[in-house]
Coordinates of C-alpha atoms and ligand atoms in Angstrom, one line a residue:
M1 CA -38.5 -4.7 -15.9
P2 CA -41.5 -2.0 -14.9
E3 CA -39.6 1.8 -14.8
P4 CA -39.3 2.1 -11.2
V5 CA -41.4 5.4 -9.9
T6 CA -39.0 6.5 -7.6
P7 CA -35.4 7.6 -8.8
V8 CA -32.8 4.7 -8.6
T9 CA -29.7 6.3 -7.0
F10 CA -26.2 4.9 -5.7
P11 CA -24.2 6.3 -2.9
P12 CA -21.5 8.5 -4.1
A13 CA -19.0 6.5 -3.1
F14 CA -20.0 3.7 -5.4
L15 CA -17.5 3.1 -8.0
W16 CA -18.9 2.7 -11.6
G17 CA -16.2 0.7 -13.5
A18 CA -16.0 -1.6 -17.0
A19 CA -13.9 -4.8 -17.0
T20 CA -11.6 -6.4 -19.9
S21 CA -9.0 -9.1 -19.4
A22 CA -5.7 -8.7 -21.1
Y23 CA -6.1 -12.0 -23.9
Q24 CA -9.3 -10.8 -24.9
I25 CA -8.4 -7.5 -25.9
E26 CA -4.9 -6.7 -26.1
G27 CA -3.3 -8.5 -28.9
A28 CA 0.3 -8.1 -29.5
V29 CA 0.9 -11.6 -28.9
R30 CA 4.6 -11.6 -29.8
E31 CA 5.7 -8.5 -28.5
D32 CA 8.2 -7.1 -26.3
G33 CA 8.9 -10.7 -25.1
R34 CA 5.7 -12.1 -24.4
T35 CA 5.7 -15.6 -25.3
P36 CA 2.4 -17.8 -25.6
S37 CA 0.4 -18.3 -22.8
I38 CA -2.4 -21.8 -22.6
W39 CA -5.0 -19.2 -24.1
D40 CA -2.7 -18.8 -27.3
T41 CA -2.0 -22.9 -27.4
F42 CA -5.9 -23.5 -27.5
S43 CA -7.3 -20.9 -29.9
H44 CA -4.6 -22.0 -32.8
T45 CA -5.5 -25.1 -32.4
P46 CA -8.0 -26.2 -35.4
G47 CA -11.8 -26.8 -33.6
R48 CA -11.3 -25.3 -30.2
T49 CA -13.2 -22.0 -30.9
A50 CA -15.4 -20.4 -33.2
G51 CA -13.9 -20.2 -36.7
G52 CA -10.6 -20.5 -35.4
E53 CA -10.5 -17.1 -34.0
H54 CA -7.8 -15.9 -31.8
G55 CA -6.6 -13.2 -29.9
D56 CA -3.3 -12.0 -32.1
I57 CA -4.4 -9.0 -32.8
A58 CA -8.0 -9.2 -30.6
V59 CA -9.2 -5.4 -30.4
D60 CA -5.3 -4.1 -30.4
H61 CA -5.3 -2.5 -26.6
Y62 CA -1.7 -3.0 -26.3
H63 CA -1.2 -0.3 -29.1
R64 CA -4.3 1.9 -28.2
Y65 CA -4.8 1.9 -24.7
R66 CA -4.4 5.8 -24.5
D67 CA -7.4 6.2 -26.4
D68 CA -9.0 3.9 -24.8
V69 CA -8.7 5.4 -21.2
A70 CA -9.8 8.8 -22.9
M71 CA -12.6 7.3 -24.0
M72 CA -13.2 5.9 -20.7
A73 CA -12.6 9.4 -19.1
D74 CA -15.2 10.9 -22.0
L75 CA -17.5 8.2 -20.7
G76 CA -17.4 9.4 -17.5
L77 CA -16.3 5.9 -15.7
T78 CA -15.2 6.1 -12.3
A79 CA -13.1 2.3 -12.2
Y80 CA -11.6 0.0 -14.7
R81 CA -10.8 -3.2 -14.4
F82 CA -8.0 -5.2 -16.4
S83 CA -5.8 -8.3 -16.4
V84 CA -2.2 -8.5 -16.2
S85 CA -0.8 -11.3 -19.2
W86 CA 1.2 -13.6 -16.9
S87 CA 3.5 -14.1 -19.8
R88 CA 4.1 -10.6 -20.7
V89 CA 5.9 -10.4 -17.0
Q90 CA 7.6 -13.9 -16.8
P91 CA 7.5 -15.5 -19.8
T92 CA 8.3 -19.0 -19.0
G93 CA 6.4 -18.6 -15.7
R94 CA 9.5 -18.2 -13.4
G95 CA 12.0 -16.1 -13.0
P96 CA 12.9 -12.9 -13.1
A97 CA 10.1 -9.9 -14.3
V98 CA 10.5 -8.8 -17.8
Q99 CA 10.9 -4.8 -17.6
V100 CA 8.7 -3.9 -20.5
G101 CA 6.2 -6.3 -19.8
L102 CA 5.6 -4.0 -16.1
D103 CA 6.3 -0.9 -18.2
F104 CA 3.5 -1.6 -20.1
Y105 CA 0.7 -1.8 -17.4
R106 CA 2.4 1.0 -15.4
R107 CA 2.2 3.1 -18.2
L108 CA -1.6 2.0 -19.1
V109 CA -2.3 2.9 -14.4
D110 CA -0.8 6.1 -15.0
E111 CA -3.1 6.8 -17.7
L112 CA -6.2 6.1 -15.8
L113 CA -5.1 7.6 -12.6
A114 CA -4.2 10.6 -14.4
V115 CA -7.9 11.1 -15.6
G116 CA -8.9 10.1 -11.9
I117 CA -9.8 6.5 -12.7
K118 CA -9.4 3.7 -10.1
P119 CA -7.8 0.6 -11.5
A120 CA -8.2 -2.7 -10.6
L121 CA -6.0 -5.1 -11.2
T122 CA -6.6 -8.6 -12.1
L123 CA -4.1 -11.1 -11.8
Y124 CA -4.8 -14.5 -13.7
H125 CA -7.5 -14.2 -15.8
W126 CA -7.3 -17.3 -17.2
D127 CA -3.9 -16.5 -19.8
L128 CA -1.4 -19.4 -17.6
P129 CA 1.9 -19.3 -19.8
Q130 CA 2.5 -22.2 -21.9
E131 CA 5.4 -23.4 -19.9
L132 CA 3.4 -24.1 -16.5
E133 CA 1.0 -26.1 -18.6
D134 CA 3.7 -27.9 -19.9
A135 CA 5.2 -28.9 -16.6
G136 CA 1.8 -29.9 -15.7
G137 CA -0.6 -26.5 -15.4
W138 CA -2.6 -26.4 -12.8
P139 CA -3.0 -29.5 -11.7
E140 CA 0.0 -29.5 -10.5
R141 CA 0.8 -27.8 -7.0
D142 CA 3.9 -26.1 -8.2
T143 CA 1.8 -23.7 -10.7
A144 CA 0.7 -22.5 -7.1
Y145 CA 4.1 -21.4 -6.3
R146 CA 5.2 -20.1 -9.7
F147 CA 1.7 -18.1 -9.1
A148 CA 3.0 -16.6 -5.6
E149 CA 5.9 -15.5 -7.3
Y150 CA 4.4 -13.5 -10.0
A151 CA 2.0 -11.9 -7.8
Q152 CA 4.9 -10.7 -5.9
I153 CA 6.5 -9.3 -8.8
V154 CA 3.6 -7.5 -10.1
G155 CA 2.7 -6.0 -6.4
E156 CA 6.1 -4.9 -5.9
A157 CA 6.1 -3.0 -9.3
L158 CA 2.3 -1.8 -9.1
G159 CA 1.7 -1.7 -5.5
D160 CA 2.4 2.0 -5.2
R161 CA -0.5 2.9 -7.6
V162 CA -3.0 0.6 -7.8
E163 CA -5.0 0.4 -4.9
Q164 CA -7.7 -2.6 -6.3
W165 CA -6.2 -6.0 -6.1
I166 CA -8.0 -9.1 -7.4
T167 CA -5.5 -12.7 -7.6
L168 CA -8.0 -14.8 -9.6
N169 CA -11.2 -14.5 -12.3
E170 CA -13.3 -17.2 -11.8
P171 CA -11.2 -20.3 -11.2
W172 CA -14.2 -22.5 -11.7
C173 CA -13.9 -21.8 -15.3
S174 CA -10.2 -22.2 -15.3
A175 CA -10.8 -25.5 -13.6
F176 CA -13.7 -26.9 -14.8
L177 CA -14.1 -25.9 -18.1
G178 CA -10.0 -25.8 -18.7
Y179 CA -9.4 -29.6 -17.1
G180 CA -13.2 -31.3 -17.3
S181 CA -15.0 -30.0 -20.0
G182 CA -12.3 -28.8 -22.3
V183 CA -14.1 -26.1 -23.6
H184 CA -11.7 -23.8 -22.1
A185 CA -7.8 -23.9 -22.9
P186 CA -5.9 -26.1 -22.0
G187 CA -8.7 -28.3 -23.1
R188 CA -8.4 -31.2 -21.2
T189 CA -11.2 -33.4 -20.3
D190 CA -10.2 -35.2 -17.1
A191 CA -12.5 -35.0 -14.2
G192 CA -10.1 -36.1 -11.6
A193 CA -7.6 -33.3 -12.9
S194 CA -10.5 -30.4 -12.7
L195 CA -10.6 -31.1 -9.0
R196 CA -7.1 -31.3 -8.4
A197 CA -6.6 -28.0 -10.2
A198 CA -9.5 -26.4 -8.3
H199 CA -7.8 -27.0 -5.0
H200 CA -4.3 -25.7 -6.9
L201 CA -6.4 -22.4 -7.8
N202 CA -7.1 -21.8 -4.3
L203 CA -3.8 -22.5 -2.9
A204 CA -2.5 -20.3 -5.5
H205 CA -5.4 -17.4 -4.4
G206 CA -4.1 -17.9 -0.9
L207 CA -0.3 -18.2 -1.6
A208 CA -0.5 -15.0 -3.9
T209 CA -2.7 -12.7 -1.1
S210 CA 0.5 -13.6 1.7
A211 CA 2.6 -12.3 -0.8
L212 CA 1.0 -9.8 -1.8
R213 CA 0.4 -8.6 1.8
S214 CA 3.9 -8.3 1.8
A215 CA 4.5 -6.4 -1.7
I216 CA 2.1 -3.9 -1.6
P217 CA 1.3 -1.1 1.0
A218 CA -1.5 -2.1 3.2
R219 CA -4.2 0.7 2.5
N220 CA -4.4 -1.4 -0.5
S221 CA -7.2 -3.8 -1.0
I222 CA -6.5 -7.6 -2.1
A223 CA -10.2 -9.9 -3.4
V224 CA -10.8 -12.2 -5.7
S225 CA -13.4 -13.0 -8.3
L226 CA -16.0 -15.7 -8.7
N227 CA -18.5 -17.0 -10.8
S228 CA -20.7 -18.2 -7.6
S229 CA -23.4 -19.3 -9.7
V230 CA -27.0 -18.9 -8.2
V231 CA -28.0 -22.0 -8.4
R232 CA -31.9 -22.9 -8.1
P233 CA -34.0 -26.4 -7.7
A234 CA -36.7 -26.9 -10.5
S235 CA -38.8 -28.5 -7.0
Q236 CA -39.0 -28.6 -3.9
S237 CA -38.9 -32.3 -3.6
P238 CA -35.7 -33.8 -1.5
A239 CA -34.5 -35.3 -4.9
D240 CA -33.9 -31.6 -6.5
L241 CA -32.6 -29.7 -3.0
A242 CA -30.2 -32.6 -2.9
A243 CA -29.1 -31.7 -6.8
A244 CA -29.1 -27.9 -6.1
R245 CA -27.0 -28.6 -3.2
K246 CA -24.3 -31.0 -4.9
I247 CA -24.1 -28.0 -7.9
D248 CA -24.0 -25.3 -5.1
D249 CA -21.1 -27.3 -3.7
L250 CA -19.3 -27.6 -7.2
A251 CA -19.7 -23.8 -8.1
N252 CA -19.0 -22.4 -5.0
G253 CA -18.5 -24.1 -1.9
V254 CA -15.4 -25.4 -3.6
F255 CA -14.0 -22.1 -3.8
H256 CA -15.3 -20.5 -1.2
G257 CA -15.4 -22.9 1.0
P258 CA -11.8 -22.9 1.9
M259 CA -10.8 -18.9 0.8
L260 CA -13.5 -17.7 3.2
H261 CA -14.0 -20.7 5.8
G262 CA -10.8 -22.3 5.5
S263 CA -12.6 -25.9 4.8
Y264 CA -14.0 -27.6 1.9
P265 CA -17.8 -28.9 2.2
Q266 CA -17.7 -32.4 3.6
S267 CA -21.1 -32.9 1.1
L268 CA -18.4 -31.9 -1.9
F269 CA -15.6 -35.0 -0.7
E270 CA -18.3 -37.4 -0.5
A271 CA -19.7 -36.6 -3.8
T272 CA -16.6 -36.8 -5.4
R273 CA -15.0 -39.4 -3.6
S274 CA -15.1 -41.8 -7.2
I275 CA -13.5 -39.3 -8.8
T276 CA -10.5 -38.4 -6.6
D277 CA -9.3 -39.3 -3.4
W278 CA -8.0 -35.7 -2.7
S279 CA -4.6 -36.5 -1.4
Y280 CA -2.9 -33.8 -2.6
V281 CA -4.9 -31.4 -0.5
L282 CA -1.7 -31.1 2.3
D283 CA -2.0 -30.6 6.0
N284 CA -1.5 -26.6 6.1
D285 CA -3.1 -26.0 2.8
L286 CA -6.8 -24.9 4.5
T287 CA -4.8 -22.3 6.6
L288 CA -2.7 -21.5 4.1
I289 CA -5.8 -20.9 1.8
H290 CA -8.0 -18.8 4.3
Q291 CA -6.1 -15.3 4.2
P292 CA -8.2 -12.3 5.1
L293 CA -9.9 -10.4 1.7
D294 CA -10.8 -6.9 1.9
A295 CA -13.3 -7.4 -0.5
L296 CA -15.2 -10.3 -2.8
G297 CA -15.9 -9.7 -6.2
L298 CA -18.8 -11.4 -7.9
N299 CA -19.3 -11.8 -11.4
Y300 CA -23.0 -12.7 -12.7
Y301 CA -25.0 -13.6 -15.6
T302 CA -27.7 -16.0 -15.2
P303 CA -29.0 -18.3 -12.6
T304 CA -28.5 -22.0 -13.0
L305 CA -31.6 -24.5 -12.6
V306 CA -31.4 -27.8 -11.9
E307 CA -33.2 -31.1 -11.6
A308 CA -32.3 -34.9 -10.2
A309 CA -32.0 -36.9 -13.4
A310 CA -32.8 -40.2 -13.5
S311 CA -29.4 -41.0 -15.3
A312 CA -26.7 -39.9 -16.3
S313 CA -26.5 -36.6 -18.1
A314 CA -23.6 -34.5 -19.1
G315 CA -25.6 -32.5 -21.8
P316 CA -25.3 -29.0 -22.5
R317 CA -25.5 -26.4 -19.7
A318 CA -28.3 -24.3 -19.6
D319 CA -26.2 -21.3 -20.1
G320 CA -24.3 -22.4 -23.3
H321 CA -21.1 -23.5 -22.0
G322 CA -20.2 -26.8 -22.0
A323 CA -22.0 -28.1 -25.0
S324 CA -19.3 -31.2 -25.1
A325 CA -19.5 -34.8 -24.0
H326 CA -17.6 -34.2 -21.4
S327 CA -19.3 -32.4 -18.0
P328 CA -17.7 -29.7 -16.1
W329 CA -19.4 -31.0 -13.0
P330 CA -17.4 -33.8 -11.9
G331 CA -19.3 -36.2 -9.9
A332 CA -22.8 -34.7 -10.7
D333 CA -23.9 -37.5 -13.2
D334 CA -27.1 -37.3 -11.6
V335 CA -28.0 -34.1 -12.3
A336 CA -29.8 -33.0 -14.8
F337 CA -29.6 -28.5 -16.3
L338 CA -32.6 -26.9 -17.1
Q339 CA -33.3 -24.1 -19.4
T340 CA -34.6 -21.6 -17.2
P341 CA -37.7 -19.7 -18.5
G342 CA -37.5 -16.2 -19.4
E343 CA -36.1 -13.5 -22.1
R344 CA -32.7 -14.5 -23.2
T345 CA -29.5 -12.9 -24.3
E346 CA -27.3 -13.7 -27.0
M347 CA -25.2 -16.4 -25.4
G348 CA -28.4 -18.2 -24.3
W349 CA -28.0 -17.3 -21.1
T350 CA -31.6 -16.1 -19.6
I351 CA -31.8 -12.5 -18.6
D352 CA -32.3 -12.5 -14.1
P353 CA -32.0 -9.7 -12.2
T354 CA -33.4 -11.6 -8.8
G355 CA -30.1 -13.7 -9.5
L356 CA -27.8 -10.8 -8.7
Y357 CA -30.0 -9.7 -6.1
D358 CA -30.0 -13.1 -4.5
L359 CA -26.1 -13.5 -5.2
I360 CA -25.4 -10.6 -3.5
T361 CA -28.0 -11.2 -0.5
R362 CA -26.4 -14.7 0.2
Y363 CA -22.6 -13.1 0.1
T364 CA -24.0 -10.4 2.8
R365 CA -24.6 -13.6 5.0
E366 CA -22.1 -15.7 4.2
A367 CA -18.8 -13.6 4.7
P368 CA -20.7 -10.5 7.0
G369 CA -18.6 -7.3 6.8
L370 CA -16.8 -7.9 3.7
P371 CA -17.7 -5.7 0.9
L372 CA -18.7 -6.5 -1.7
Y373 CA -18.1 -5.4 -5.8
V374 CA -20.1 -7.1 -8.7
T375 CA -16.5 -7.2 -10.6
E376 CA -18.6 -8.5 -14.3
N377 CA -21.9 -8.3 -15.4
G378 CA -23.3 -7.7 -18.9
A379 CA -25.1 -8.8 -22.1
A380 CA -23.9 -10.0 -25.8
Y381 CA -26.2 -9.0 -28.5
D382 CA -26.1 -8.9 -31.8
D383 CA -25.3 -4.8 -32.0
K384 CA -24.9 -3.5 -35.5
P385 CA -24.2 0.6 -36.7
D386 CA -27.2 2.1 -38.7
P387 CA -26.4 3.7 -41.6
E388 CA -24.8 6.9 -40.0
G389 CA -22.7 4.7 -38.1
R390 CA -24.5 4.4 -34.8
V391 CA -25.4 1.7 -32.3
H392 CA -28.3 1.3 -30.6
D393 CA -28.9 -1.3 -28.0
P394 CA -32.0 -1.2 -26.1
E395 CA -31.4 -4.6 -25.2
R396 CA -28.3 -4.0 -23.4
I397 CA -29.3 -0.9 -21.5
A398 CA -32.6 -2.6 -20.5
Y399 CA -29.8 -5.4 -19.4
L400 CA -28.2 -2.7 -16.9
H401 CA -31.1 -1.6 -16.0
G402 CA -32.5 -4.4 -14.5
H403 CA -29.3 -5.5 -13.1
L404 CA -28.1 -2.3 -11.1
S405 CA -31.3 -1.7 -9.6
A406 CA -31.4 -5.5 -8.1
V407 CA -27.5 -4.1 -6.9
R408 CA -29.4 -0.6 -5.2
R409 CA -32.4 -3.4 -4.1
A410 CA -29.3 -5.3 -2.3
I411 CA -27.7 -2.1 -0.5
A412 CA -31.0 -0.8 0.3
D413 CA -31.5 -4.1 2.3
G414 CA -28.5 -3.7 4.3
A415 CA -25.5 -5.6 1.6
D416 CA -22.1 -3.5 1.5
V417 CA -21.8 -2.9 -2.6
R418 CA -19.0 -0.9 -3.4
G419 CA -19.2 -1.2 -7.2
Y420 CA -20.1 -1.9 -10.1
Y421 CA -18.1 -3.4 -13.1
L422 CA -19.8 -3.9 -16.7
W423 CA -18.9 -6.7 -18.9
S424 CA -17.2 -5.7 -21.0
L425 CA -16.1 -1.7 -21.7
M426 CA -15.6 -3.2 -25.5
D427 CA -16.7 -5.5 -27.6
N428 CA -13.4 -8.0 -27.5
F429 CA -12.5 -12.3 -27.8
E430 CA -15.0 -13.8 -26.5
W431 CA -13.0 -17.2 -25.7
A432 CA -14.5 -20.7 -27.3
Y433 CA -17.1 -17.9 -28.8
G434 CA -14.4 -16.3 -31.1
Y435 CA -15.6 -12.5 -32.3
E436 CA -18.9 -12.8 -33.0
K437 CA -20.4 -12.2 -29.2
R438 CA -20.6 -8.6 -28.1
F439 CA -20.6 -7.9 -24.8
G440 CA -19.0 -4.1 -25.0
A441 CA -20.7 -1.2 -24.4
V442 CA -18.6 0.6 -27.1
Y443 CA -18.6 -0.9 -30.3
V444 CA -15.3 -2.7 -32.3
D445 CA -15.4 -2.5 -36.0
Y446 CA -13.3 -5.7 -36.8
A447 CA -11.9 -4.7 -40.1
T448 CA -10.8 -1.1 -38.5
L449 CA -10.9 -1.5 -35.1
A450 CA -12.2 1.7 -34.8
R451 CA -14.5 2.1 -31.4
T452 CA -17.7 3.7 -31.3
P453 CA -19.5 3.8 -28.0
K454 CA -22.9 2.4 -28.0
S455 CA -26.0 4.2 -26.7
S456 CA -25.4 1.7 -24.0
A457 CA -22.2 3.2 -22.8
R458 CA -23.4 7.1 -23.1
W459 CA -26.6 5.2 -20.5
Y460 CA -24.0 4.2 -18.3
G461 CA -21.3 6.9 -18.5
E462 CA -24.8 9.0 -17.3
A463 CA -25.2 7.1 -14.7
A464 CA -22.0 7.4 -13.3
R465 CA -21.7 11.0 -13.7
T466 CA -24.8 11.5 -11.7
G467 CA -25.2 8.1 -9.3
V468 CA -28.7 8.0 -10.8
L469 CA -29.9 5.4 -13.8
P470 CA -31.6 7.5 -16.3
T471 CA -34.9 5.8 -17.4
V472 CA -34.7 3.3 -20.0
S473 CA -36.1 5.3 -22.8
E474 CA -33.9 8.4 -21.8
A475 CA -31.0 6.8 -24.4
Ligands
LIG1 C1 -16.4 -14.9 -17.5 N1 -20.0 -20.2 -17.6 O1 -16.6 -16.2 -18.9 C2 -15.4 -14.5 -17.8 O2 -14.7 -14.1 -17.2 C3 -15.1 -13.0 -19.3 O3 -13.7 -13.4 -19.9 C4 -16.5 -13.4 -20.0 O4 -16.3 -12.8 -21.2 C5 -17.7 -13.5 -19.2 O5 -17.9 -14.4 -18.6 C6 -18.7 -13.5 -20.8 O6 -18.3 -15.1 -20.6 C7 -17.2 -17.0 -18.1 O7 -20.1 -21.5 -18.4 C8 -17.3 -18.5 -19.0 O8 -20.8 -20.0 -16.8 C9 -18.2 -19.3 -19.0 C10 -18.7 -19.2 -17.9 C11 -19.1 -18.5 -16.7 C12 -18.5 -17.2 -17.6

């Protein structure tokens, strides 16, 4: 990215956040009544994660949250997005809440509020209580009702102090990586089940939104975080355009259709007819799912480039996920995924800030008047401390500068983006990749669990304090 000639300045109320999720950072998996989630089971199953790594200790945030909040304050962050571990609150996924489990989040939120950091609470970031998976998991309708009950409990406990609520994080990953390609927990490979899961995640979002409306004060905001893909056709040929439309339905329309517009795309039904009959979409479901929202969260890392394929290709995705025999794209055997040209991060994901601009402007058209937040954006690099123990990550600074500039450009063009959450606050358990992929703005030494802000954290903190992006070389 060339240095802009004029300073990149953000609106005064813009939120400068960082994001994490419970299983990726907390550890303490057997403490205070917590029971296993599908990610505990999955990561302890041989062959599922790199090196058999798991979140048993993770970065021990459960015990270090006070220091972590102090560190965020020291950096200058104004917002923090975290998730609640469902099985800390309801160990069997149903029934009364465990108060000590809720107390952890009360203490965390109080620490944040005391230093002026706005909490954004995600109810579900992929860690379904194992008992609910044993009862069928997301392909079963009952899981959606259980989720609404859990939302009600957390809403009643924390609604007085948390203003920003997010129902689900990236339901695409839960449905299609969890039940389709099987690279995420629970590791099932059943295309039909992945579509059933998608529908019940939609239903869970709608029911939880209604439950939250009655549980939390009206001034609070309810949103969902989608990993809406930016799907690009390799050419303007009718076949490539059709391929892009198909993947757009399976990545975006399958969730935002029901959530934002109250309907599934007709083309999605048609493309998946041989896999599922959609009979589990009951009469009133779309009304239940289509609840008014106060904001929309967009998670963005890299665009998706597709073309029409002559024959079946369930090959690895260009973003490095899904390198398994099973495709996370049901009914899309006639689509091929290409590597987007350009420089890539350690995940193999192409760096493309224009994609973020395109995503924001698309949802500005798609959901007029709905405030937007970038609820995740960031990059993994092979960070290492220098002999003095400092961690320099100019690549991450360049990534953040490029993407924040794209956000600013979208705002200038009329988009209502209210904040940005960098993924991630600190290095953590990167799911099937284990601890090797470092997304943090803060470096974690896994031998000692010591935290060291990387130069990107200082750079970002300066942006947060001034509302202006420091130049890349100021780091
Ligand atoms: C997101 N894909 O995961 C998650 O919300 C985070 O928990 C995660 O650490 C972060 O992004 C980095 O990976 C994704 O296959 C996982 O497209 C997979 C995909 C996208 C996002």
